[in-house]
Short mmCIF file of C-alpha atoms and ligand atoms in Angstrom, two decimals:
data_model
loop_
_atom_site.label_atom_id
_atom_site.label_comp_id
_atom_site.label_asym_id
_atom_site.label_seq_id
_atom_site.Cartn_x
_atom_site.Cartn_y
_atom_site.Cartn_z
CA MET U 19 0.19 0.42 0.18
CA THR U 20 1.46 3.56 -0.50
CA LEU U 21 2.21 5.74 2.31
CA ARG U 22 -0.33 9.17 2.00
CA VAL U 23 1.90 11.73 3.60
CA LEU U 24 -0.54 14.85 3.94
CA THR U 25 -0.58 18.28 5.29
CA GLY U 26 -1.62 21.75 5.40
CA ILE U 27 -0.48 25.27 5.77
CA THR U 28 -2.29 27.47 7.26
CA THR U 29 -2.29 30.72 5.17
CA THR U 30 -2.53 34.10 7.32
CA GLY U 31 1.38 35.61 6.72
CA THR U 32 4.40 35.25 4.22
CA PRO U 33 6.75 32.56 4.20
CA HIS U 34 9.94 33.14 6.22
CA LEU U 35 13.24 31.87 5.74
CA GLY U 36 12.13 30.08 9.01
CA ASN U 37 9.13 28.29 7.28
CA TYR U 38 11.77 27.47 4.29
CA VAL U 39 13.79 25.52 7.07
CA GLY U 40 11.36 24.06 8.74
CA SER U 41 8.83 22.66 6.56
CA ILE U 42 9.88 23.96 2.88
CA ARG U 43 12.45 22.72 2.23
CA ALA U 44 11.79 19.08 3.43
CA ALA U 45 8.75 18.48 2.16
CA VAL U 46 9.75 19.20 -1.40
CA ARG U 47 12.23 16.37 -0.87
CA ALA U 48 9.50 13.97 0.61
CA SER U 49 7.27 14.76 -2.35
CA ARG U 50 9.95 13.57 -4.83
CA GLN U 51 10.71 10.18 -3.37
CA PRO U 52 8.78 6.85 -4.91
CA GLY U 53 6.01 4.96 -3.36
CA VAL U 54 5.05 8.13 -1.38
CA GLN U 55 1.83 10.11 -2.30
CA SER U 56 2.08 13.48 -0.98
CA PHE U 57 -1.05 15.81 -0.42
CA TYR U 58 -0.17 19.70 0.15
CA PHE U 59 -2.50 22.00 0.42
CA LEU U 60 -3.77 26.28 1.93
CA ALA U 61 -5.76 26.15 5.19
CA ASP U 62 -7.72 29.27 3.98
CA TYR U 63 -10.79 27.69 6.14
CA HIS U 64 -8.21 27.53 8.93
CA ALA U 65 -7.08 31.29 8.11
CA LEU U 66 -10.10 32.41 8.83
CA ILE U 67 -9.97 31.68 12.45
CA LYS U 68 -7.14 34.27 13.01
CA CYS U 69 -7.64 36.28 10.77
CA ASP U 70 -10.28 38.81 9.55
CA GLU U 71 -8.83 40.88 6.99
CA PRO U 72 -9.72 39.44 3.35
CA ALA U 73 -6.69 40.77 1.38
CA ARG U 74 -4.30 38.95 3.27
CA ILE U 75 -6.09 35.68 3.33
CA GLN U 76 -6.34 36.32 -0.60
CA ARG U 77 -2.30 37.45 -0.83
CA SER U 78 -1.51 34.98 2.10
CA THR U 79 -2.57 32.16 -0.09
CA LEU U 80 -0.95 33.41 -3.08
CA GLU U 81 2.81 34.01 -1.41
CA ILE U 82 2.38 30.71 -0.33
CA ALA U 83 1.06 29.10 -3.35
CA ALA U 84 3.91 30.09 -4.97
CA SER U 85 6.50 29.74 -2.81
CA TRP U 86 5.85 25.89 -2.18
CA LEU U 87 5.98 26.28 -6.17
CA ALA U 88 9.25 27.92 -6.29
CA ALA U 89 10.79 25.69 -3.85
CA GLY U 90 10.64 23.23 -6.20
CA LEU U 91 6.44 21.42 -5.33
CA GLU U 92 6.15 19.64 -8.08
CA PRO U 93 2.01 19.41 -9.02
CA ALA U 94 1.80 16.69 -11.19
CA ARG U 95 3.81 14.56 -8.28
CA VAL U 96 1.46 15.69 -5.62
CA THR U 97 -1.60 16.58 -4.91
CA PHE U 98 -1.47 20.56 -4.49
CA TYR U 99 -4.85 21.86 -3.46
CA ARG U 100 -6.68 25.15 -1.53
CA GLN U 101 -8.83 23.33 1.25
CA SER U 102 -12.32 25.96 0.22
CA ASP U 103 -12.06 24.47 -2.65
CA ILE U 104 -12.92 20.55 -1.44
CA PRO U 105 -15.87 21.47 -0.12
CA GLU U 106 -16.20 17.18 1.08
CA ILE U 107 -13.34 18.39 3.20
CA PRO U 108 -16.93 21.02 5.96
CA GLU U 109 -19.13 17.99 4.54
CA LEU U 110 -17.14 15.61 7.05
CA THR U 111 -15.94 18.30 9.33
CA TRP U 112 -19.94 18.17 9.95
CA LEU U 113 -20.04 14.61 10.28
CA LEU U 114 -16.86 14.70 13.16
CA THR U 115 -18.61 16.85 14.87
CA CYS U 116 -21.21 14.51 15.89
CA VAL U 117 -18.79 12.24 17.18
CA ALA U 118 -15.88 14.95 18.64
CA GLY U 119 -16.33 14.44 22.49
CA LYS U 120 -16.71 18.19 24.04
CA GLY U 121 -14.83 17.00 26.20
CA LEU U 122 -11.99 16.61 24.04
CA LEU U 123 -12.12 20.23 22.35
CA ASN U 124 -12.10 21.53 25.82
CA ARG U 125 -8.87 20.40 26.13
CA ALA U 126 -7.46 21.73 22.66
CA HIS U 127 -4.00 23.55 24.23
CA ALA U 128 -5.21 27.26 22.02
CA TYR U 129 -8.40 26.78 23.13
CA LYS U 130 -6.59 26.45 26.64
CA ALA U 131 -4.00 28.90 26.67
CA MET U 132 -7.10 31.40 25.20
CA LEU U 133 -9.62 30.50 28.45
CA ASP U 134 -6.10 31.02 30.47
CA LYS U 135 -5.06 34.59 29.07
CA ASN U 136 -8.58 35.14 29.94
CA ALA U 137 -8.74 34.19 33.44
CA ALA U 138 -5.10 36.32 34.02
CA ALA U 139 -7.10 39.43 32.41
CA GLY U 140 -9.95 38.93 35.06
CA GLN U 141 -12.11 38.41 31.57
CA ASP U 142 -14.98 36.38 31.15
CA ALA U 143 -13.52 33.06 30.25
CA ASP U 144 -15.01 32.93 26.71
CA ASN U 145 -13.69 36.60 26.43
CA ASP U 146 -12.70 36.72 22.18
CA VAL U 147 -13.02 32.84 22.01
CA THR U 148 -14.97 32.37 18.78
CA ALA U 149 -17.07 28.69 18.32
CA GLY U 150 -14.23 28.53 15.37
CA LEU U 151 -11.34 27.95 17.35
CA PHE U 152 -13.74 25.85 19.51
CA MET U 153 -13.98 23.23 16.31
CA TYR U 154 -10.32 24.18 14.76
CA PRO U 155 -9.18 20.77 15.85
CA VAL U 156 -12.33 19.39 13.87
CA LEU U 157 -11.82 20.99 10.90
CA MET U 158 -8.29 19.83 11.12
CA ALA U 159 -9.03 15.72 11.47
CA ALA U 160 -11.08 16.05 8.04
CA ASP U 161 -8.27 17.97 5.74
CA ILE U 162 -6.49 14.77 7.50
CA LEU U 163 -9.51 11.92 7.16
CA LEU U 164 -10.58 12.53 3.85
CA PHE U 165 -7.70 11.61 2.31
CA SER U 166 -6.79 8.66 4.90
CA ALA U 167 -2.97 10.00 5.32
CA HIS U 168 -1.29 7.27 7.43
CA GLN U 169 1.41 10.52 8.74
CA VAL U 170 1.06 13.70 8.85
CA PRO U 171 4.34 16.43 9.45
CA VAL U 172 3.60 18.81 11.94
CA GLY U 173 5.39 20.47 14.10
CA ARG U 174 5.12 19.51 17.70
CA ASP U 175 2.37 22.59 18.41
CA GLN U 176 0.61 20.40 16.45
CA ILE U 177 1.07 17.09 17.71
CA GLN U 178 -1.58 16.97 19.84
CA HIS U 179 -4.17 18.18 16.77
CA ILE U 180 -3.30 15.08 15.17
CA GLU U 181 -3.86 12.29 18.18
CA MET U 182 -7.58 14.83 18.85
CA ALA U 183 -7.66 13.40 14.64
CA ARG U 184 -7.26 9.86 15.42
CA ASP U 185 -9.86 9.61 18.57
CA MET U 186 -11.97 11.21 16.49
CA ALA U 187 -11.23 8.77 14.14
CA ALA U 188 -11.38 5.35 15.79
CA SER U 189 -14.86 7.60 17.57
CA PHE U 190 -16.41 6.92 13.63
CA ASN U 191 -14.88 3.65 12.79
CA HIS U 192 -16.57 2.42 16.36
CA LEU U 193 -19.79 3.70 15.71
CA TYR U 194 -19.80 3.50 11.39
CA GLY U 195 -17.51 0.25 10.76
CA GLU U 196 -13.91 0.74 9.87
CA ARG U 197 -13.86 3.24 7.38
CA LEU U 198 -11.45 6.47 8.42
CA THR U 199 -7.53 5.60 8.97
CA LEU U 200 -5.61 6.21 12.43
CA PRO U 201 -3.25 9.23 11.43
CA SER U 202 0.46 9.34 12.93
CA ALA U 203 2.12 12.95 13.19
CA LEU U 204 5.62 12.96 11.86
CA ILE U 205 8.24 15.12 13.67
CA ASP U 206 11.14 16.16 11.88
CA ASP U 207 13.56 16.40 15.19
CA SER U 208 16.69 16.64 11.90
CA VAL U 209 15.66 19.88 10.39
CA ALA U 210 16.68 23.04 12.77
CA THR U 211 14.38 25.33 14.20
CA LEU U 212 15.69 28.57 12.62
CA PRO U 213 17.14 31.57 15.13
CA GLY U 214 15.37 34.80 14.03
CA LEU U 215 16.92 38.38 13.33
CA ASP U 216 17.14 39.14 17.05
CA GLY U 217 18.31 35.64 18.65
CA ARG U 218 15.22 34.32 19.69
CA LYS U 219 12.93 31.46 16.71
CA MET U 220 12.24 33.08 13.78
CA SER U 221 8.95 33.94 14.44
CA LYS U 222 6.05 36.70 12.95
CA SER U 223 5.02 37.37 16.31
CA TYR U 224 8.36 38.44 17.26
CA ASP U 225 8.69 40.17 14.05
CA ASN U 226 12.24 38.72 13.14
CA THR U 227 12.14 36.97 10.43
CA ILE U 228 13.64 36.87 7.03
CA ALA U 229 11.22 36.97 4.18
CA LEU U 230 11.95 34.64 2.20
CA PHE U 231 11.70 35.95 -1.38
CA ALA U 232 12.37 39.64 -0.78
CA PRO U 233 14.68 41.01 -3.51
CA ALA U 234 18.19 39.97 -2.90
CA GLU U 235 19.16 43.16 -1.67
CA GLN U 236 16.67 43.45 1.18
CA LEU U 237 17.56 39.55 1.88
CA ARG U 238 21.26 41.23 2.22
CA ARG U 239 20.84 44.60 4.50
CA GLN U 240 18.13 41.90 6.37
CA ILE U 241 21.18 39.31 7.24
CA MET U 242 23.52 42.69 7.94
CA SER U 243 21.36 43.56 10.76
CA ILE U 244 21.47 39.88 12.56
CA VAL U 245 22.26 40.48 15.89
CA THR U 246 25.94 39.10 17.22
CA ASP U 247 27.92 40.04 20.37
CA SER U 248 30.57 42.76 20.12
CA ARG U 249 34.18 41.13 19.55
CA ALA U 250 36.30 42.77 17.17
CA PRO U 251 37.16 41.96 14.04
CA GLY U 252 41.03 39.00 14.50
CA GLU U 253 39.17 37.85 18.19
CA PRO U 254 38.17 34.26 17.71
CA LYS U 255 33.98 34.10 17.55
CA ASP U 256 32.13 31.26 19.35
CA THR U 257 29.77 29.23 17.39
CA GLU U 258 27.71 28.42 19.82
CA GLY U 259 24.81 30.91 20.41
CA SER U 260 25.68 32.98 16.81
CA ALA U 261 21.80 32.91 15.72
CA LEU U 262 24.32 33.98 12.12
CA TYR U 263 26.02 30.38 12.19
CA GLN U 264 22.53 28.25 12.85
CA ILE U 265 21.23 30.13 10.17
CA HIS U 266 24.50 29.29 8.36
CA ARG U 267 24.49 25.88 9.09
CA ALA U 268 21.01 25.67 8.39
CA PHE U 269 22.16 25.99 4.98
CA ALA U 270 25.25 24.91 5.08
CA ASP U 271 27.20 20.78 4.38
CA ASP U 272 29.55 19.78 6.62
CA ASP U 273 32.32 21.69 4.93
CA GLU U 274 30.93 24.36 4.85
CA ALA U 275 29.87 24.63 8.66
CA ALA U 276 33.05 23.04 9.28
CA ALA U 277 34.62 26.01 7.72
CA LEU U 278 32.90 28.78 8.84
CA THR U 279 34.09 26.87 12.17
CA ARG U 280 37.31 27.33 11.39
CA ALA U 281 37.13 30.88 10.28
CA PHE U 282 34.88 31.87 13.74
CA ALA U 283 37.97 30.84 15.55
CA ASP U 284 40.69 32.80 13.61
CA GLY U 285 38.92 35.98 14.13
CA ILE U 286 36.43 36.53 10.86
CA ALA U 287 35.03 39.77 11.22
CA TRP U 288 30.76 39.85 11.54
CA ALA U 289 30.30 42.40 8.17
CA ASP U 290 32.55 39.40 6.40
CA ALA U 291 30.59 36.90 8.58
CA LYS U 292 27.88 37.76 7.13
CA GLN U 293 28.28 38.46 3.18
CA GLN U 294 29.59 34.45 3.46
CA LEU U 295 25.98 33.93 5.26
CA PHE U 296 23.93 36.15 2.49
CA GLU U 297 26.09 34.83 -0.46
CA ARG U 298 24.91 30.63 0.81
CA ILE U 299 21.18 31.47 1.17
CA GLU U 300 21.00 33.40 -2.15
CA ARG U 301 23.39 30.35 -4.21
CA GLU U 302 19.96 28.41 -3.06
CA ILE U 303 16.72 30.71 -2.94
CA GLY U 304 18.60 33.09 -5.52
CA PRO U 305 17.58 30.65 -8.25
CA MET U 306 13.78 30.15 -6.67
CA ARG U 307 13.55 33.78 -6.98
CA GLU U 308 13.23 34.44 -10.22
CA ARG U 309 10.07 31.38 -10.14
CA TYR U 310 8.44 33.23 -7.39
CA ALA U 311 7.98 37.05 -8.99
CA GLU U 312 7.09 34.89 -12.13
CA LEU U 313 4.88 33.45 -10.34
CA MET U 314 3.06 36.37 -8.45
CA ALA U 315 2.98 37.86 -11.31
CA HIS U 316 0.51 35.56 -12.50
CA PRO U 317 -1.92 34.61 -10.34
CA GLU U 318 -4.42 33.17 -13.35
CA GLU U 319 -1.20 30.85 -13.60
CA VAL U 320 -1.28 29.57 -9.83
CA GLU U 321 -5.08 30.08 -10.13
CA ARG U 322 -5.11 27.62 -12.70
CA LEU U 323 -2.94 25.02 -11.27
CA LEU U 324 -4.94 24.48 -7.56
CA GLN U 325 -8.00 24.36 -9.44
CA ALA U 326 -5.94 20.72 -11.59
CA GLY U 327 -5.06 20.11 -7.84
CA ALA U 328 -8.71 20.63 -6.51
CA GLN U 329 -9.84 17.98 -9.69
CA LYS U 330 -7.36 15.84 -8.50
CA ALA U 331 -7.77 15.76 -4.64
CA ARG U 332 -12.14 16.06 -5.25
CA ALA U 333 -10.93 12.42 -7.39
CA ILE U 334 -10.74 10.83 -3.79
CA ALA U 335 -13.24 12.77 -1.87
CA THR U 336 -16.17 12.77 -3.65
CA PRO U 337 -16.70 9.10 -3.69
CA PHE U 338 -15.21 9.01 -0.27
CA MET U 339 -18.05 11.42 1.28
CA ARG U 340 -20.50 9.73 -0.49
CA GLU U 341 -19.75 6.28 1.17
CA LEU U 342 -19.13 7.74 4.34
CA ARG U 343 -22.75 9.84 4.29
CA HIS U 344 -24.16 6.48 3.19
CA ALA U 345 -22.18 5.11 6.20
CA VAL U 346 -23.70 6.72 8.90
CA GLY U 347 -27.38 6.58 7.07
CA LEU U 348 -27.14 9.51 4.88
CA ARG U 349 -29.32 7.84 1.67
CA PRO U 350 -31.41 8.09 -0.77
CA MET U 351 -34.99 6.53 0.61
CA SER U 352 -33.94 3.81 -2.12
CA ALA U 353 -31.16 2.75 -1.10
CA PRO U 354 -31.02 -0.56 0.64
CA SER U 355 -30.38 -0.18 4.75
CA VAL U 356 -31.15 -2.78 6.51
CA VAL U 357 -32.62 -4.85 3.89
CA ALA U 358 -29.43 -7.22 3.18
CA THR U 359 -28.41 -6.86 -0.44
CA PRO U 360 -26.21 -10.32 -1.59
CA LYS U 361 -22.82 -9.36 -0.50
CA ALA U 362 -24.69 -7.58 2.92
CA ALA U 363 -25.50 -10.77 3.41
CA ALA U 364 -22.12 -12.67 3.36
CA LYS U 365 -21.06 -9.86 5.65
CA SER U 366 -22.75 -10.56 7.87
CA ALA U 367 -21.69 -14.12 7.91
CA LEU U 368 -18.52 -13.15 8.79
CA PRO U 369 -16.43 -12.70 12.11
CA THR U 370 -16.59 -8.82 13.08
CA PHE U 371 -15.13 -7.38 16.17
CA LYS U 372 -16.78 -4.96 18.37
CA GLN U 373 -14.99 -2.07 19.93
CA TYR U 374 -16.90 -0.90 23.08
CA ARG U 375 -17.09 1.46 26.73
CA GLU U 376 -16.79 -0.70 30.01
CA ALA U 377 -19.53 0.77 32.98
CA ASP U 378 -15.79 1.03 34.41
CA GLY U 379 -14.86 3.65 31.65
CA ARG U 380 -11.98 1.82 29.82
CA PHE U 381 -12.30 0.94 26.75
CA TYR U 382 -12.24 -3.18 25.12
CA PHE U 383 -12.61 -5.26 21.73
CA LYS U 384 -14.37 -8.36 20.79
CA LEU U 385 -14.65 -10.20 17.50
CA THR U 386 -17.63 -12.17 17.33
CA ASP U 387 -18.62 -14.90 15.09
CA ALA U 388 -21.62 -14.82 12.74
CA ALA U 389 -24.08 -15.86 15.43
CA GLY U 390 -22.73 -13.87 18.20
CA ARG U 391 -20.83 -15.55 20.34
CA THR U 392 -17.62 -14.10 22.06
CA LEU U 393 -14.31 -15.60 19.61
CA LEU U 394 -11.57 -13.22 20.82
CA GLN U 395 -12.01 -10.96 23.98
CA SER U 396 -9.47 -8.20 24.90
CA ARG U 397 -8.87 -6.95 28.24
CA ALA U 398 -9.02 -3.07 28.90
CA PHE U 399 -7.53 -0.30 27.44
CA ASP U 400 -7.22 3.53 27.99
CA ALA U 401 -7.37 5.07 25.26
CA PRO U 402 -10.07 3.57 22.39
CA ARG U 403 -8.01 4.57 20.01
CA GLU U 404 -5.37 1.87 21.69
CA ALA U 405 -8.27 -0.88 21.06
CA GLY U 406 -8.72 0.30 17.80
CA GLN U 407 -4.87 0.04 16.83
CA ALA U 408 -5.17 -3.77 18.03
CA VAL U 409 -8.31 -4.11 16.23
CA LYS U 410 -6.03 -3.10 13.40
CA ARG U 411 -3.15 -5.10 13.60
CA LEU U 412 -5.44 -8.11 14.13
CA GLN U 413 -7.58 -7.35 10.42
CA ASN U 414 -4.24 -6.88 8.46
CA GLU U 415 -1.75 -9.07 10.20
CA GLY U 416 -4.10 -11.78 11.11
CA ALA U 417 -2.94 -15.26 13.97
CA ALA U 418 -0.06 -13.37 12.85
CA ALA U 419 -0.10 -10.86 15.06
CA LEU U 420 -2.18 -12.58 18.51
CA LYS U 421 1.14 -13.76 19.58
CA GLU U 422 2.62 -9.70 20.12
CA LEU U 423 -0.97 -8.68 21.40
CA ALA U 424 -0.88 -11.70 23.79
CA PRO U 425 -0.78 -9.32 26.74
CA GLN U 426 -3.21 -7.31 25.81
CA LEU U 427 -5.74 -10.31 25.61
CA ASP U 428 -7.90 -12.44 27.48
CA LEU U 429 -7.11 -15.61 26.65
CA SER U 430 -9.04 -17.30 29.06
CA ALA U 431 -12.03 -15.58 27.31
CA SER U 432 -11.32 -16.74 24.20
CA GLN U 433 -12.01 -20.02 21.66
CA THR U 434 -8.39 -21.92 21.23
CA GLU U 435 -6.25 -20.21 18.50
CA ASP U 436 -7.04 -22.61 16.23
CA HIS U 437 -10.36 -20.88 16.16
CA ILE U 438 -9.36 -17.18 16.15
CA ALA U 439 -6.52 -17.55 13.36
CA GLN U 440 -9.61 -19.06 11.23
CA ALA U 441 -11.73 -15.85 11.78
CA LEU U 442 -9.01 -13.79 10.77
CA ALA U 443 -7.90 -15.51 7.88
CA LEU U 444 -11.61 -15.51 6.53
CA LEU U 445 -12.02 -11.72 7.14
CA MET U 446 -8.97 -10.62 5.56
CA GLN U 447 -9.81 -12.68 2.93
CA ALA U 448 -12.78 -10.70 2.54
CA ALA U 449 -11.18 -7.52 3.39
CA ALA U 450 -9.27 -8.43 0.30
CA GLN U 451 -12.26 -8.67 -1.95
N1 LIG P 510 -3.28 23.34 12.24
C1 LIG P 510 -2.03 23.07 11.23
C2 LIG P 510 -0.31 24.61 11.15
O1 LIG P 510 -1.41 25.65 11.74
C3 LIG P 510 -2.51 23.85 9.87
C4 LIG P 510 -2.69 22.60 9.39
C5 LIG P 510 -4.28 22.90 9.02
C6 LIG P 510 -2.69 21.45 9.17
N2 LIG P 510 -5.08 21.21 8.07
C7 LIG P 510 -3.89 20.86 8.46
C8 LIG P 510 -1.98 20.41 9.35
C9 LIG P 510 -3.95 19.25 8.15
C10 LIG P 510 -1.57 19.36 9.00
C11 LIG P 510 -2.14 18.20 7.93
O2 LIG P 510 0.37 24.25 11.70
#
């Protein structure tokens, strides 16, 4: 099965060097790997949650799209689209809204941070909290689950959102059958967070960013303004704690980095070190800048690429959404429901997994045969997704998974291993059809 990787970029700002080093560059590289199906999208619905300036959203959407394309994203290889071009996303958002626990959403960091801020300011808890902010994790779950993504490359601050998407998927599957793929966050620890002009993490909120595709002269001026200590030319300099050195490190190969380390020890003047940094960045970014300028001058070309991307995305989203609507009971009057079609009848003769919660508040699953007899009984799990994971493994690997899962199974309440193995084989066979 191809690995599906998906990530979204909120369209509220102009890409800076930190975005390039922290996500764009690695994502473009990853998208060229064989055997991976990549989805990149402009999260403009998410942008509405924090930005009420229409012109800025439109501008940022163009800038981000042009940046990714200029950085080498090949629309023919990946699915590159704008969130708001996919009506199935808000549609799935609603289905997930109906299975997402309010308590789960109460725990979201971004929402809780607002409550804390209000409390600290002596304000009403809900001051300035929109329902959009509260629902942010559900929209994000829909983004991910609609395309059955396995991996979601994100920053650490987004891990909780991926966990919540898993939770919602597990709840949905529990109610309506295994349809949604449980995603995992993919954290790349090798990409450094880039320091900004003042040495703190490069971030729009600190106003210390270096624009990714500013004209070369502006790039040079910004680099010249990076803070350094006051050591004079000829005095040895520390690489440690040097923002200049760290930014250089993010672009340089090992030899280039070693050369700058030596130059620091030999007392290179800060101005010369900055010039070297400028030249190194320019070597990588310069050629992309031309393509960026071209795209910015032709928004209709970017629009055309995004429309083609939306078509590609909807080729997946539309039939899948139809299946999900059917699963929850949003069906034409004429569609068969309880009355079994031959296929459904065959299915009902199969053993089935059931996931459920006991009065003890913990989570369980069992495998029952067509007559409802328990073939396999699990022990308790703390979280529904753990139970879901074990079920997934049994479905995918059959009896081969039994040994490793043994500590999680209550074998005294189960049938013999042969019985279980037979049932699992039957299920795998049916799934392969
Ligand atoms: N919330 C993400 C961020 O702020 C952006 C985003 C929206 C996203 N939908 C997504 C990321 C789906 C990954 C998958 O960075």
